[in-house]
PDB file of C-alpha atoms in Angstrom:
ATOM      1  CA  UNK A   1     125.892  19.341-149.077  1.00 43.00           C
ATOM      2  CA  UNK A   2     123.307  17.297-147.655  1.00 44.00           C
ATOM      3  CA  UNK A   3     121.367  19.458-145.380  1.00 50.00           C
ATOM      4  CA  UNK A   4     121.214  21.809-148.572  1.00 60.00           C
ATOM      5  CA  UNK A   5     119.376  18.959-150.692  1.00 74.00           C
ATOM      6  CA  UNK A   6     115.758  19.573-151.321  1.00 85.00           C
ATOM      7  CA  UNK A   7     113.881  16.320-151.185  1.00 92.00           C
ATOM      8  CA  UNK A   8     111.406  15.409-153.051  1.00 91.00           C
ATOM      9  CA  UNK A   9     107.659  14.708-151.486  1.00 91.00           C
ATOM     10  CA  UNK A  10     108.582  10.809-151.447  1.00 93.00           C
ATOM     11  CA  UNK A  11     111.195  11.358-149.850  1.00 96.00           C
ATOM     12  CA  UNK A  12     111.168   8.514-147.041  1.00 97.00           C
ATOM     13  CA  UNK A  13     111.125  10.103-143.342  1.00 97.00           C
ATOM     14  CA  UNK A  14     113.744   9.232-141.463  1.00 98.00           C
ATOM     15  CA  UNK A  15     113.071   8.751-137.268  1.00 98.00           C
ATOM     16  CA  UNK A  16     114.807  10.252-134.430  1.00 99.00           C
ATOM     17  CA  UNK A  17     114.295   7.822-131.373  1.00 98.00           C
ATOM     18  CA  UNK A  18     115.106   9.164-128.190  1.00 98.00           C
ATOM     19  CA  UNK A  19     114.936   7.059-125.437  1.00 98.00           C
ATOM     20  CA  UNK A  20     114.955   7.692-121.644  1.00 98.00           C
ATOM     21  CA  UNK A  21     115.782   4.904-119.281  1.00 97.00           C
ATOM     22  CA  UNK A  22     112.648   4.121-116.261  1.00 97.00           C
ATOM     23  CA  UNK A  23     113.558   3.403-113.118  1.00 94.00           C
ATOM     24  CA  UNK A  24     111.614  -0.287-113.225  1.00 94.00           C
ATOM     25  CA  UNK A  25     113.045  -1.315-116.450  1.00 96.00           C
ATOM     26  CA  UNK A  26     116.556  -3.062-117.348  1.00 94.00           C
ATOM     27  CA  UNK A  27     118.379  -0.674-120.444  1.00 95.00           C
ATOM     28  CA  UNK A  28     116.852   0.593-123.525  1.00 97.00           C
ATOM     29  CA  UNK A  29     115.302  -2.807-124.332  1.00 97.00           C
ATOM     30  CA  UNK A  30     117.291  -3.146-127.977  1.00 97.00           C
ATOM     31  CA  UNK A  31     120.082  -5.029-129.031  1.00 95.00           C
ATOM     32  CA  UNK A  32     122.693  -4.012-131.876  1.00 94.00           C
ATOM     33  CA  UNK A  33     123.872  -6.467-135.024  1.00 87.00           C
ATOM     34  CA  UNK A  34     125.616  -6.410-137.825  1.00 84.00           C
ATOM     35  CA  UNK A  35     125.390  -8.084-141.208  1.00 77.00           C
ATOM     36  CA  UNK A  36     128.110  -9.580-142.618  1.00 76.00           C
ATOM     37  CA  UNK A  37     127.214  -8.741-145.992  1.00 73.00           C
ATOM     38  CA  UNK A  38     126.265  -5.028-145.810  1.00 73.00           C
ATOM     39  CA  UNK A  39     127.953  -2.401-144.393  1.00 77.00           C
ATOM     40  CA  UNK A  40     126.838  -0.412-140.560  1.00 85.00           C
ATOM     41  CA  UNK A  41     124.703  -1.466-137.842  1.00 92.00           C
ATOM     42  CA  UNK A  42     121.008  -2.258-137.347  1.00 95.00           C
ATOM     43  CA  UNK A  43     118.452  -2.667-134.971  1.00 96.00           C
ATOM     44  CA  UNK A  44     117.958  -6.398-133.468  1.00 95.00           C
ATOM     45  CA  UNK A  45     115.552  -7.775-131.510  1.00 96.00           C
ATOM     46  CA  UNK A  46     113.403  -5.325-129.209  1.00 97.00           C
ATOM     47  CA  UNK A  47     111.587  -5.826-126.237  1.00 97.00           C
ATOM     48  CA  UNK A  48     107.866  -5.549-125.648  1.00 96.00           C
ATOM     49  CA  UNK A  49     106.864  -2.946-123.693  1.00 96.00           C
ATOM     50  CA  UNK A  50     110.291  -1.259-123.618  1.00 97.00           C
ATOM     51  CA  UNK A  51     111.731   2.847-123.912  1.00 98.00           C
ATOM     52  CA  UNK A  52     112.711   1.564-127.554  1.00 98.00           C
ATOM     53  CA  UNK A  53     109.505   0.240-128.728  1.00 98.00           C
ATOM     54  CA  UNK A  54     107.647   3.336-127.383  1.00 98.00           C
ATOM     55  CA  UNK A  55     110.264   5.635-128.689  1.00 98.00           C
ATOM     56  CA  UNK A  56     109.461   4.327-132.399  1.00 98.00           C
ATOM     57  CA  UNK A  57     112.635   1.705-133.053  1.00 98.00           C
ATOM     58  CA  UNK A  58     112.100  -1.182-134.991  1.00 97.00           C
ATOM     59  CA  UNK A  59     113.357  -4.808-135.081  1.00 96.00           C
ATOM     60  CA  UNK A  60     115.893  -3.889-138.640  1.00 95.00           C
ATOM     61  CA  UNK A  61     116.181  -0.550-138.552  1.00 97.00           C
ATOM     62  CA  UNK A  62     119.594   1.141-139.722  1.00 96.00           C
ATOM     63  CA  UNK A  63     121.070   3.477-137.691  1.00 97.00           C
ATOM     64  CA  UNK A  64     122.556   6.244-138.841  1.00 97.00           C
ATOM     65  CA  UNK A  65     123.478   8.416-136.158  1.00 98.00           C
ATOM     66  CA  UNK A  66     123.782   8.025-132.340  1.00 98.00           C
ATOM     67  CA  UNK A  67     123.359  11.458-130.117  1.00 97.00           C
ATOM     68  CA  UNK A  68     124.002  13.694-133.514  1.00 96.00           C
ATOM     69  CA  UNK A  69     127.114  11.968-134.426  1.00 97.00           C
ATOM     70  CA  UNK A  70     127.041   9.595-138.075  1.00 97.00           C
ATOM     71  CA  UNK A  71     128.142   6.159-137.141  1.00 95.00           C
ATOM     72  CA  UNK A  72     128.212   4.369-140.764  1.00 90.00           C
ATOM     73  CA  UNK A  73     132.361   4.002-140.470  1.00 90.00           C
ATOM     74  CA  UNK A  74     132.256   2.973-137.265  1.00 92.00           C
ATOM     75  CA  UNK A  75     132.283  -0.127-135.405  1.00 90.00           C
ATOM     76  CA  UNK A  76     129.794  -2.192-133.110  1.00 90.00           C
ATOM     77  CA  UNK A  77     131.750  -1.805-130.013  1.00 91.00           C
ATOM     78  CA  UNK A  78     132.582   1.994-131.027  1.00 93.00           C
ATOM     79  CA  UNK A  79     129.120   2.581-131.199  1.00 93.00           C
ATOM     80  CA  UNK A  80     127.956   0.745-127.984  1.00 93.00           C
ATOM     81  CA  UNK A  81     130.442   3.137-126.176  1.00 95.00           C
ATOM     82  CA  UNK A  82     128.669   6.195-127.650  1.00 95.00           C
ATOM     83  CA  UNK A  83     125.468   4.892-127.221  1.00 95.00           C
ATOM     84  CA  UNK A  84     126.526   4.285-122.914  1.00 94.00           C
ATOM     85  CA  UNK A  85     128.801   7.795-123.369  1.00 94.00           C
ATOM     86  CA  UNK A  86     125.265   9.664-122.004  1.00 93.00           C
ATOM     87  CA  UNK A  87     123.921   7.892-119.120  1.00 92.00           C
ATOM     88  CA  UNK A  88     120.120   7.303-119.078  1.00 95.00           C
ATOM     89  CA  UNK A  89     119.349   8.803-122.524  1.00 97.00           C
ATOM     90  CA  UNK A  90     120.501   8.246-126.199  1.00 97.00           C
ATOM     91  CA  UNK A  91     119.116   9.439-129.265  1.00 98.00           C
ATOM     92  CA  UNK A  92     119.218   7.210-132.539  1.00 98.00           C
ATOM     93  CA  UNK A  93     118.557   8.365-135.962  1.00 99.00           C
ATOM     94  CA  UNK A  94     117.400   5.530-138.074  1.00 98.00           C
ATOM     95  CA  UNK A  95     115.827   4.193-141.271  1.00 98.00           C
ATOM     96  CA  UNK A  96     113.979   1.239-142.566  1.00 97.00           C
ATOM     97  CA  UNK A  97     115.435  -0.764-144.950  1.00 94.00           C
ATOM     98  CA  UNK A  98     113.130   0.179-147.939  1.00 97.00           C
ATOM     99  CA  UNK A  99     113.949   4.055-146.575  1.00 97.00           C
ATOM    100  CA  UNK A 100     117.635   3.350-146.802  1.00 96.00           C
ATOM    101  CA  UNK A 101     117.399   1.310-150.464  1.00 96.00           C
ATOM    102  CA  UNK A 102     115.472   4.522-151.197  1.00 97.00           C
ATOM    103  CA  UNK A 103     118.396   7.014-150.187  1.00 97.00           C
ATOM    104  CA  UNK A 104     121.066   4.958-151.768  1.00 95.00           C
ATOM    105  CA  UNK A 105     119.523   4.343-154.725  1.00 96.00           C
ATOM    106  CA  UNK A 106     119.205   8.649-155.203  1.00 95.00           C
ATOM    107  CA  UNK A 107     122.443   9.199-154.126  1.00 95.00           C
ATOM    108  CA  UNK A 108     121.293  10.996-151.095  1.00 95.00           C
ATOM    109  CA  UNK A 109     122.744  10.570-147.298  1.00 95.00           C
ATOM    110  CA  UNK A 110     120.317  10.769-144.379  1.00 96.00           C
ATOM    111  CA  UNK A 111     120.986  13.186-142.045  1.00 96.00           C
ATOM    112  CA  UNK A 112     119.845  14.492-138.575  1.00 96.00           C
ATOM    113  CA  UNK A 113     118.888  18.035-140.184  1.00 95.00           C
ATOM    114  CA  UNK A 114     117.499  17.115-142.596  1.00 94.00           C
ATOM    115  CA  UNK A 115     113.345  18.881-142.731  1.00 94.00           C
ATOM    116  CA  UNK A 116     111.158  15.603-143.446  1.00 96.00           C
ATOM    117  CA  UNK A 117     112.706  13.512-139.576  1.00 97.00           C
ATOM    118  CA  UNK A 118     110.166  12.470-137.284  1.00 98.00           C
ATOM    119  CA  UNK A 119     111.108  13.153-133.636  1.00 98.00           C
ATOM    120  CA  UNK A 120     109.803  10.291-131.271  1.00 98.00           C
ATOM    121  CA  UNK A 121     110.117   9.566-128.012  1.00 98.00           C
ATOM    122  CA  UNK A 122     109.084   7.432-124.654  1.00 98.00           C
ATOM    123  CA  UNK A 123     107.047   8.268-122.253  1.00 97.00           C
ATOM    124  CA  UNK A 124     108.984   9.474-118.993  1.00 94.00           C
ATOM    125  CA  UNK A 125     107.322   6.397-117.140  1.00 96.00           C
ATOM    126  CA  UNK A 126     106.654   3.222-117.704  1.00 96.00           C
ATOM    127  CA  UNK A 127     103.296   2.981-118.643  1.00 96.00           C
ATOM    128  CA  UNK A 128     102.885  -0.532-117.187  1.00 94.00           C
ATOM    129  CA  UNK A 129     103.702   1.172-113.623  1.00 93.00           C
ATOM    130  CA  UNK A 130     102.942   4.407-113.972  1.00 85.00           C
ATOM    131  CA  UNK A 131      99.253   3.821-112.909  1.00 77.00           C
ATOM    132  CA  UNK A 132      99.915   1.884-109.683  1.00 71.00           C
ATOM    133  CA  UNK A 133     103.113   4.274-109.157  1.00 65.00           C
ATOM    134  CA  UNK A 134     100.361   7.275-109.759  1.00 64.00           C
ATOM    135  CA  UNK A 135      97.785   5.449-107.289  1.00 68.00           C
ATOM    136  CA  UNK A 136     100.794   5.174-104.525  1.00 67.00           C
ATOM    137  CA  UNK A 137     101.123   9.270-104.893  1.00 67.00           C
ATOM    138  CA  UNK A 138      97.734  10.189-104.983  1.00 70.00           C
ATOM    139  CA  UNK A 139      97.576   7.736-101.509  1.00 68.00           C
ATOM    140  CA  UNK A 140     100.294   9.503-100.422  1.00 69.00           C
ATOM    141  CA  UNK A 141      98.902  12.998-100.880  1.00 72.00           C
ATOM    142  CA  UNK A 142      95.382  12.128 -99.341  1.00 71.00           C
ATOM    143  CA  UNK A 143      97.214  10.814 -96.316  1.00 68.00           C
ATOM    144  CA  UNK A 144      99.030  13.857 -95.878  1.00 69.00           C
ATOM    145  CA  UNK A 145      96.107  16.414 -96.343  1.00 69.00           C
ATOM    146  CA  UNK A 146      93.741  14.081 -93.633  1.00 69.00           C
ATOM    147  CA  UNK A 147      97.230  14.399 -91.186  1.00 69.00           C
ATOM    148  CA  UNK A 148      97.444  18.101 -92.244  1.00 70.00           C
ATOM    149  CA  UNK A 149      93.966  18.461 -91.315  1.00 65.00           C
ATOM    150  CA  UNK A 150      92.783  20.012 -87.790  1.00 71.00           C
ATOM    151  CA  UNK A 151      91.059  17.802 -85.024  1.00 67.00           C
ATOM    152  CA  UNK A 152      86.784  18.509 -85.068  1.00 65.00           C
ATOM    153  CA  UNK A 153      85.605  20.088 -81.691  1.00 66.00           C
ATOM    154  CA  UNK A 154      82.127  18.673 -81.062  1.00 66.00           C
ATOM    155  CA  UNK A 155      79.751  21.218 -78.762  1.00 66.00           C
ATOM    156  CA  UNK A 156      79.728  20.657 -75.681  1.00 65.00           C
ATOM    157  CA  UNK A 157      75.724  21.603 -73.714  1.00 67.00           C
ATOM    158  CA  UNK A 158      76.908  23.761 -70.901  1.00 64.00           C
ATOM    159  CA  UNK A 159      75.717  22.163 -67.456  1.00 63.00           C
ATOM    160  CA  UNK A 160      73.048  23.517 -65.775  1.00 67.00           C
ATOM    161  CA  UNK A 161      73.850  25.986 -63.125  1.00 59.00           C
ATOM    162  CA  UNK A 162      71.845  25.930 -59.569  1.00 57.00           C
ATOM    163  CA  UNK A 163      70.561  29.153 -58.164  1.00 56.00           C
ATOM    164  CA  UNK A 164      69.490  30.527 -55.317  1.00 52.00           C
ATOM    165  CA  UNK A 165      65.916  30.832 -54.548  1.00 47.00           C
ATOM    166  CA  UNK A 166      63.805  32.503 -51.934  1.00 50.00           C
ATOM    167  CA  UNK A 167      64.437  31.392 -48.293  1.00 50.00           C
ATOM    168  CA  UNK A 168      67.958  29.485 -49.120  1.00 48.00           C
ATOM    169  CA  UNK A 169      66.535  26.654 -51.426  1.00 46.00           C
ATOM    170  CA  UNK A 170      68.135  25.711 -54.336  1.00 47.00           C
ATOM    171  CA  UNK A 171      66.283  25.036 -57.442  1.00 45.00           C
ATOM    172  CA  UNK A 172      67.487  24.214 -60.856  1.00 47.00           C
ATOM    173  CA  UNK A 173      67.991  26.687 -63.755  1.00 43.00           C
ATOM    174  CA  UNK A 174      65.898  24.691 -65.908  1.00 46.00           C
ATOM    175  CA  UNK A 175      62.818  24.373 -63.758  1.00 44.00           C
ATOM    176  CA  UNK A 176      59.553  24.698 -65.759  1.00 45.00           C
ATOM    177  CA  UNK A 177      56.452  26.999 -64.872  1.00 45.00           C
ATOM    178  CA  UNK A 178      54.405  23.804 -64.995  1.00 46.00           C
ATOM    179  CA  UNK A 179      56.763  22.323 -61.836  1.00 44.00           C
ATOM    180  CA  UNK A 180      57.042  25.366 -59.867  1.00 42.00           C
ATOM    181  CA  UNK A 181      53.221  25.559 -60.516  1.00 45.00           C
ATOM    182  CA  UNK A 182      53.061  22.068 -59.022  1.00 45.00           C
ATOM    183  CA  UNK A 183      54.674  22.374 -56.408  1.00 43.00           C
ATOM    184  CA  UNK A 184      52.551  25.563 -55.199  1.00 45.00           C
ATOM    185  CA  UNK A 185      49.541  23.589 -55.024  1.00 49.00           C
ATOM    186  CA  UNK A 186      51.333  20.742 -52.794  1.00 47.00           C
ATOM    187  CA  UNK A 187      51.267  18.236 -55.305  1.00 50.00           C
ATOM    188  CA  UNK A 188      54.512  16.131 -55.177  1.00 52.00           C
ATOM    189  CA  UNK A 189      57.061  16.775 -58.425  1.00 56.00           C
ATOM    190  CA  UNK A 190      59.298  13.735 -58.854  1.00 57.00           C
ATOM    191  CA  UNK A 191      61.535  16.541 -60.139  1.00 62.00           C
ATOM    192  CA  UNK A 192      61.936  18.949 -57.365  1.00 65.00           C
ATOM    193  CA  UNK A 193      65.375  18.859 -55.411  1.00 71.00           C
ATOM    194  CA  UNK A 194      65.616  17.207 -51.753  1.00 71.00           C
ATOM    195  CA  UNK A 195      65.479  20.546 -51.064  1.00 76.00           C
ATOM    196  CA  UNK A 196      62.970  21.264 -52.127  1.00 76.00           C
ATOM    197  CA  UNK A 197      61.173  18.341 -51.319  1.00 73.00           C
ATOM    198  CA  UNK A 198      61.831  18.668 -47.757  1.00 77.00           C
ATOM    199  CA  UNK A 199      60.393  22.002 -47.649  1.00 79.00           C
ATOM    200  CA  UNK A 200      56.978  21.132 -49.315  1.00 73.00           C
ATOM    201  CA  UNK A 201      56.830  18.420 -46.521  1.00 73.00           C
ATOM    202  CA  UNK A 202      57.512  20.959 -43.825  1.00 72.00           C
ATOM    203  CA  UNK A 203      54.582  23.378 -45.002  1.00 72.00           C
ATOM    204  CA  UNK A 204      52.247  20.804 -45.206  1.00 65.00           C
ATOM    205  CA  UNK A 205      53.241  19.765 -41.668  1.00 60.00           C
ATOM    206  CA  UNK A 206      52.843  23.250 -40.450  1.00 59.00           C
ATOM    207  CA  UNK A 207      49.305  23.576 -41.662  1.00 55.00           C
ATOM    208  CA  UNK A 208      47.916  20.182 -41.138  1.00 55.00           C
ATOM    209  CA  UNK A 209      44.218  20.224 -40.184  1.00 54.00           C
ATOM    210  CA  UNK A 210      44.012  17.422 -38.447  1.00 55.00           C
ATOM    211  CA  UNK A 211      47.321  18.644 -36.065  1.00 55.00           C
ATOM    212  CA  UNK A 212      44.926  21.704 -35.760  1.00 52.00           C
ATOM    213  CA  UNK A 213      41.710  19.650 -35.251  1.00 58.00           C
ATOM    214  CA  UNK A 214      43.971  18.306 -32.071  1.00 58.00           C
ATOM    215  CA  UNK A 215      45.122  20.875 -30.330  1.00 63.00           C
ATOM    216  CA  UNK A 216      41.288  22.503 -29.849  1.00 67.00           C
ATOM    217  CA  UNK A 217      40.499  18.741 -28.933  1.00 68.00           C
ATOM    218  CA  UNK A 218      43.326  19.585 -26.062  1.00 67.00           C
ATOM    219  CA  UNK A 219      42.400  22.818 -25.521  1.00 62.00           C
ATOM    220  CA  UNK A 220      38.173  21.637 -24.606  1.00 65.00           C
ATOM    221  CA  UNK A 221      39.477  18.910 -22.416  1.00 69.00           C
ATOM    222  CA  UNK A 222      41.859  21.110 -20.584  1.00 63.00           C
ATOM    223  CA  UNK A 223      38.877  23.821 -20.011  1.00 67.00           C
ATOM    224  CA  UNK A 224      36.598  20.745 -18.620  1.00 67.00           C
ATOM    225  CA  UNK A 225      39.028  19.724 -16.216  1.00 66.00           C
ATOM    226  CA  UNK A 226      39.448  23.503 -14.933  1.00 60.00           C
TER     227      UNK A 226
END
């Protein structure tokens, strides 16, 4: 049998194509012919850029089995039903022509199992897309962790907090030594509180000099006229 036949090292290597269908491309991108002088089908024209020029088929090409089955007796619309039989995928074994002159000339038939066939196949995207389909995603994802992500909680100073001071007043937290200092020796502190203010103003009432200069001024005239 075939698959029993050992070849010999120039032994032409037949390829397995397998194609996968993309979701931005029309078909496999091939076309089927046949010759009216010789005997099967062959690979026509391919297009650039397509699952069958990635997966290794080339314009010529004989093809000798579709999905594991040999096709050499049958015929072209037999073979375009096999080929659509498996939706999205097929798998074509095929030679070049010199491979095939090669095969027929030893008297050997090219098989699938045989231990010298090149497996090839396309990519599972179209790599014309695949990096702006790959740029959507990665958008996609980045979007989705910054959503994902939890609101930042800036700090917040804590307002200052009035307290009680001697006598009822209220001073602020935050007073310095310097003011309170200040504001001992009578000198006004545009920061005190009205409070405060008001109180400095009463003290320095209460122990004006001249007020006291006055009232002995009173007090000598009153003593005259007793």
């Amino acid at each position: 049998e075939s698959e029993t036949v050992e070849l010999p090292p120039d032994a032409p290597a037949p390829r397995l194509c397998q194609m996968k269908k993309w979701e931005d491309f029309e078909g496999y991108g091939f076309n089927l012919h046949a010759e009216k002088d010789k005997l099967g089908q062959y690979v026509g024209k391919i297009d650039e850029g397509s699952p069958a020029e990635y997966a290794g088929l080339r314009e010529g090409d004989r093809i000798v089995e579709v999905n594991g089955v040999n096709i050499t007796s049958e015929t072209h619309r037999q073979i375009v039903e096999r080929i659509k039989k498996v939706p999205n995928e097929t798998n074509l074994l095929v030679v070049s022509l010199e491979a095939e002159k090669w095969y027929r000339d030893h008297k050997i038939a090219v098989t699938g199992s045989q231990a010298n066939v090149v497996q090839l196949r396309n990519p599972a995207l179209n790599p014309a897309t695949a990096g702006d389909r790959e740029a959507e995603e990665r958008h996609a994802e980045e979007d989705a962790v910054l959503a994902d992500a939890p609101t930042p909680v800036l700090p917040v100073e804590p307002p200052r907090v009035p307290t009680e001071a001697n006598g009822g007043a209220s001073t602020m937290a935050t007073t310095t030594t310097s003011e309170a200092k200040g504001a001992s020796n009578g000198s006004l502190n545009l920061n005190m509180s009205a409070s405060e203010m008001r109180q400095l103003l009463a003290q320095r009432k209460k122990h004006d000099p001249k007020k006291v200069q006055m009232d002995l001024k009173k007090k000598y005239e009153l003593i005259e006229q007793m």
